[in-house]
mmCIF file of C-alpha atoms in Angstrom:
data_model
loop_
_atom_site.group_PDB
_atom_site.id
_atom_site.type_symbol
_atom_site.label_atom_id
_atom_site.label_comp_id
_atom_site.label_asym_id
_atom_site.label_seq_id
_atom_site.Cartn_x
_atom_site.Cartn_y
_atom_site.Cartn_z
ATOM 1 C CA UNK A 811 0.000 0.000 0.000
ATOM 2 C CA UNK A 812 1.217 3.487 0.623
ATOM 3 C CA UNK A 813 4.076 2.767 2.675
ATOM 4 C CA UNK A 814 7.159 5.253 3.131
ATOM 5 C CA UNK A 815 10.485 4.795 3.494
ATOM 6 C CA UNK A 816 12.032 6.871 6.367
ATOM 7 C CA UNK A 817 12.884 10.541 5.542
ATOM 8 C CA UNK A 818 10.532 10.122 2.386
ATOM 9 C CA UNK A 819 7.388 11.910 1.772
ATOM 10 C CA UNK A 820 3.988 10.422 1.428
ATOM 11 C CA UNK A 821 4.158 7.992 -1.765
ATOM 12 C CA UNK A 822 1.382 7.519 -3.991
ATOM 13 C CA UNK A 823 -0.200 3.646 -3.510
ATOM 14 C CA UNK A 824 0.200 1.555 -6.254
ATOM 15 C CA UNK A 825 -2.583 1.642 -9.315
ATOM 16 C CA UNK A 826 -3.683 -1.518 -8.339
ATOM 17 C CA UNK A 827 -4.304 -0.968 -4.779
ATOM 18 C CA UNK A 828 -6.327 2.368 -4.846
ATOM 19 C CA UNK A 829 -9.573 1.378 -5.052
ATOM 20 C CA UNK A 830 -11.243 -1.944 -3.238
ATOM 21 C CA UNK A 831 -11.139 -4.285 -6.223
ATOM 22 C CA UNK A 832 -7.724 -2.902 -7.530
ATOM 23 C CA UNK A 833 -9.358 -1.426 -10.496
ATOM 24 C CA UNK A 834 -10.265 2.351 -10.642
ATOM 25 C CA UNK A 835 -11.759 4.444 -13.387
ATOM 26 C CA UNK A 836 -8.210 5.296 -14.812
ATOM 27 C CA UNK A 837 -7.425 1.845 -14.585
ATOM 28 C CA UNK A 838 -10.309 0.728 -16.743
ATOM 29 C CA UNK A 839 -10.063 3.448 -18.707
ATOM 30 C CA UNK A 840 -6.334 2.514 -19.640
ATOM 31 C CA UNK A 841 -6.930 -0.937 -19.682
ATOM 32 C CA UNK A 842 -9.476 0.266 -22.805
ATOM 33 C CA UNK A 843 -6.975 2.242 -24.432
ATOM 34 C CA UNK A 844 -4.026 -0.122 -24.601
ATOM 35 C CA UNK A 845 -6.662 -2.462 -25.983
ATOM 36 C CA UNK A 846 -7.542 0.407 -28.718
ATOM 37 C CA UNK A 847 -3.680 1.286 -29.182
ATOM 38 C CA UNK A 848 -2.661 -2.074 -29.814
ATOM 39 C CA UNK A 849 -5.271 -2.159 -32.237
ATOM 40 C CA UNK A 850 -5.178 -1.871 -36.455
ATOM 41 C CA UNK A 851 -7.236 1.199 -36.350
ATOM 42 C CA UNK A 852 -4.998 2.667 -33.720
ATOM 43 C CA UNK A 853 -2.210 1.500 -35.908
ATOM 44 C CA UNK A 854 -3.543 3.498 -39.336
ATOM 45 C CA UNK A 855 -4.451 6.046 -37.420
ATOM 46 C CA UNK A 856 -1.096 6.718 -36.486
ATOM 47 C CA UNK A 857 0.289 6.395 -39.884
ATOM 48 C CA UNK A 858 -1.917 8.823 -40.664
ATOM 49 C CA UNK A 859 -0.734 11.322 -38.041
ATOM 50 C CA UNK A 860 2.626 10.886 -39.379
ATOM 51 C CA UNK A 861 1.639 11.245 -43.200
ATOM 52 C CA UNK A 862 -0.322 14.608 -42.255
ATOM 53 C CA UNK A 863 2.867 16.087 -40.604
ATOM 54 C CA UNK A 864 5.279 14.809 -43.936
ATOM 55 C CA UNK A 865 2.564 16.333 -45.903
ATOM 56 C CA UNK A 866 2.500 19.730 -43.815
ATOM 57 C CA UNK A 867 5.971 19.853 -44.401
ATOM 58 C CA UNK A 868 6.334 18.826 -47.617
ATOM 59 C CA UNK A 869 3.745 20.972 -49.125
ATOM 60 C CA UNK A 870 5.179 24.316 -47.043
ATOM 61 C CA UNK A 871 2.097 25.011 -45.094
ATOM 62 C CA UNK A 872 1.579 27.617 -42.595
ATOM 63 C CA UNK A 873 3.844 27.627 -40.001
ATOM 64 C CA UNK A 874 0.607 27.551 -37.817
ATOM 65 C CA UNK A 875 -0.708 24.131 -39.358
ATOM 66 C CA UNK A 876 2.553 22.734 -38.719
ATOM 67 C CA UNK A 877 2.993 23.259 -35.453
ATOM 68 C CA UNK A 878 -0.345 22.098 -35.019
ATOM 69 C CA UNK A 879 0.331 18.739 -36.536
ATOM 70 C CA UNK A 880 3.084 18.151 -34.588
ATOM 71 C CA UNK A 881 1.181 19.455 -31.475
ATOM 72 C CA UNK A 882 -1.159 16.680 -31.994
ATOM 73 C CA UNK A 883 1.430 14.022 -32.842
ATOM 74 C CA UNK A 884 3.107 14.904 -29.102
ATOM 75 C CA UNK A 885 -0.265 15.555 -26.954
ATOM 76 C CA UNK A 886 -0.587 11.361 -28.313
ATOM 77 C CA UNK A 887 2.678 10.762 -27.422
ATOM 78 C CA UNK A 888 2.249 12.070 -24.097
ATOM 79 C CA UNK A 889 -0.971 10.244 -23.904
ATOM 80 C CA UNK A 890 0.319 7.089 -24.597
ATOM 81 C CA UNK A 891 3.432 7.608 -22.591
ATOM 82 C CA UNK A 892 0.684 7.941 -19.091
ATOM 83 C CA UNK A 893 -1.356 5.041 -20.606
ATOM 84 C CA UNK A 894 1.242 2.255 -21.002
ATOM 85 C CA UNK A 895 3.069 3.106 -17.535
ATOM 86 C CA UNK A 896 -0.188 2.811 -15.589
ATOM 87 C CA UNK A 897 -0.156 -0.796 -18.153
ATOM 88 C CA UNK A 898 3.316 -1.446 -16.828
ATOM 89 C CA UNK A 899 2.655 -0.989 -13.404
ATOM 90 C CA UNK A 900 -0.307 -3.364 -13.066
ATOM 91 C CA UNK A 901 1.295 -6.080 -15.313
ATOM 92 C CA UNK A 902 4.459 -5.631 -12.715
ATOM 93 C CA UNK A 903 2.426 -5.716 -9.333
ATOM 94 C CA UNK A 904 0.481 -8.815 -10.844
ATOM 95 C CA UNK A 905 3.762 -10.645 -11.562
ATOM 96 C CA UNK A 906 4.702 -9.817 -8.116
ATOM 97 C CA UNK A 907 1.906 -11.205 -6.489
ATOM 98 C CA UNK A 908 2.451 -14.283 -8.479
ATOM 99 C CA UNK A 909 6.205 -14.541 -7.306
ATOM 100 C CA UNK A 910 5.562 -14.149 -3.778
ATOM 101 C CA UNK A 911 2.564 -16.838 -3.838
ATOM 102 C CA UNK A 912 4.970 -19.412 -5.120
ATOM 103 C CA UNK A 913 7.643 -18.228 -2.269
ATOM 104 C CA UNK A 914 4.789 -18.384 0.129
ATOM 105 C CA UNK A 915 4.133 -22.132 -1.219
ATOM 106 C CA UNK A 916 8.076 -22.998 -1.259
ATOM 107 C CA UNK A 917 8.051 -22.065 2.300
ATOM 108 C CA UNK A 918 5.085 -23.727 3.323
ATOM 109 C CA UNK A 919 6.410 -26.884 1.518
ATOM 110 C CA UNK A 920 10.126 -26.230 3.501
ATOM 111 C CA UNK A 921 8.620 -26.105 6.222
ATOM 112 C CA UNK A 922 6.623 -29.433 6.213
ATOM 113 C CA UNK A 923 9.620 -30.963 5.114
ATOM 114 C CA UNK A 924 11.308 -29.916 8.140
ATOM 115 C CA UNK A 925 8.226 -30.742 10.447
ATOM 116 C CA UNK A 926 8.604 -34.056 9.187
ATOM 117 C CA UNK A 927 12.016 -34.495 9.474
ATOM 118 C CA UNK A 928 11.349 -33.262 13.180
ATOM 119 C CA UNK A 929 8.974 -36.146 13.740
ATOM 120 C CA UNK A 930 11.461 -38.323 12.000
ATOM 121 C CA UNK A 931 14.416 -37.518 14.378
ATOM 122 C CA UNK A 932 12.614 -37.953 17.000
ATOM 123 C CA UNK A 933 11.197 -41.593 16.512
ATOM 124 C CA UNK A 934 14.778 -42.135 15.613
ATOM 125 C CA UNK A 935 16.191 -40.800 18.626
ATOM 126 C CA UNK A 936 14.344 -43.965 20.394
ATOM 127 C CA UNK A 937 17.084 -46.501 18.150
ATOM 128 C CA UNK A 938 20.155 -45.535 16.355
ATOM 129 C CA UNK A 939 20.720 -41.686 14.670
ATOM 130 C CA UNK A 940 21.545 -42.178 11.391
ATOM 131 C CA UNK A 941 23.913 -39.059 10.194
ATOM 132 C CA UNK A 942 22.020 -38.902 6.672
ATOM 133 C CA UNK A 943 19.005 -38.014 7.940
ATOM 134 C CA UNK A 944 19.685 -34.605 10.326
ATOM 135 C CA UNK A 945 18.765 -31.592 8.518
ATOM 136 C CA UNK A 946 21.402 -29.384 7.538
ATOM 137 C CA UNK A 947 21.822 -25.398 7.813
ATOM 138 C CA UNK A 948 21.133 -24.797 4.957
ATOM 139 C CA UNK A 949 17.499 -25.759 5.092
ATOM 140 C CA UNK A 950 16.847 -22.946 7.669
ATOM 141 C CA UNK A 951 18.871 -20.246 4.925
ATOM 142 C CA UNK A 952 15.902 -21.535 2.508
ATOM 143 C CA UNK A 953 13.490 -20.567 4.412
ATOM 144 C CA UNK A 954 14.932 -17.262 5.940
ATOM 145 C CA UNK A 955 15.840 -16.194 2.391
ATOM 146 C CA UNK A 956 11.678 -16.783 0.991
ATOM 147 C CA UNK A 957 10.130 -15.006 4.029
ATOM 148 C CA UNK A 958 12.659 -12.304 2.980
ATOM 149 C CA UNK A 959 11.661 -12.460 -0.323
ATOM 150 C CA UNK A 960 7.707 -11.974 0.072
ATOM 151 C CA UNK A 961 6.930 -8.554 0.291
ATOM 152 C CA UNK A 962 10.453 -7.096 -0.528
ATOM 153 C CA UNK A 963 9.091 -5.424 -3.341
ATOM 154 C CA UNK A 964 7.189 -3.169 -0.684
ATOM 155 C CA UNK A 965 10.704 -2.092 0.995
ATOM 156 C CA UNK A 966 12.206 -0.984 -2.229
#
């Protein structure tokens, strides 16, 4: 969520967690226009653009129509430019969510295995240790290293 780093100013929460079902009305609205820009209208649209401003040149119009057509060209660019970050950012915090359920189901799985191997060591503690089956340090580094791993994203 909005979380701050110390010395930092209030950050703005992520676009997926501003609203209660992650999705606000800029969300869907630039979930709609990737869709559109990614589109072959979108496309010849943009071809378009870009013939009008060779055209503008090439036929020595006003300085005014001109600018205009290149006004145009970078109002879309900037348009665009908002549109896919806000596309970025949600495909990114989705990954992310993704990677830290599968750490979250490594370390569940870790740890059973070492529950187990608890239960095991101790019915073997009634007869003979054998030195093959004692869990090793590097077991508990696993599992220290996923619980760091969930939510780091959040500390950056």
């Amino acid at each position: 969520m909005g979380r701050t780093a110390p010395g930092r100013a209030v950050s703005v929460p992520h676009p997926a967690e501003r609203s209660s079902d992650g999705r606000g009305w800029f969300e869907n609205l630039a979930e709609a226009a990737s869709n559109f820009t990614s589109s072959a209208p979108f496309y010849g649209f943009c071809l378009l653009l870009v013939a009008l401003f060779a055209v503008a040149h090439i036929m020595g119009l006003p300085l005014n129509w001109q600018l205009f057509v290149g006004d145009v060209m970078t109002s879309v660019n900037l348009l665009l430019l908002a549109l896919l970050k806000n596309s970025e950012r949600r495909a990114e915090h989705a990954i992310q969510r993704k990677l830290d359920s599968i750490a979250a189901a490594l370390l569940d799985q870790q740890e059973a295995r070492e529950q187990e191997a608890r239960e095991q060591e101790g019915r073997e503690q009634e007869g003979p240790v054998r030195e093959g089956r004692r869990r090793g340090a590097g077991a508990e580094g696993i599992g220290d290293d996923l619980r760091d791993a969930i939510r780091m994203e959040e500390e950056l």
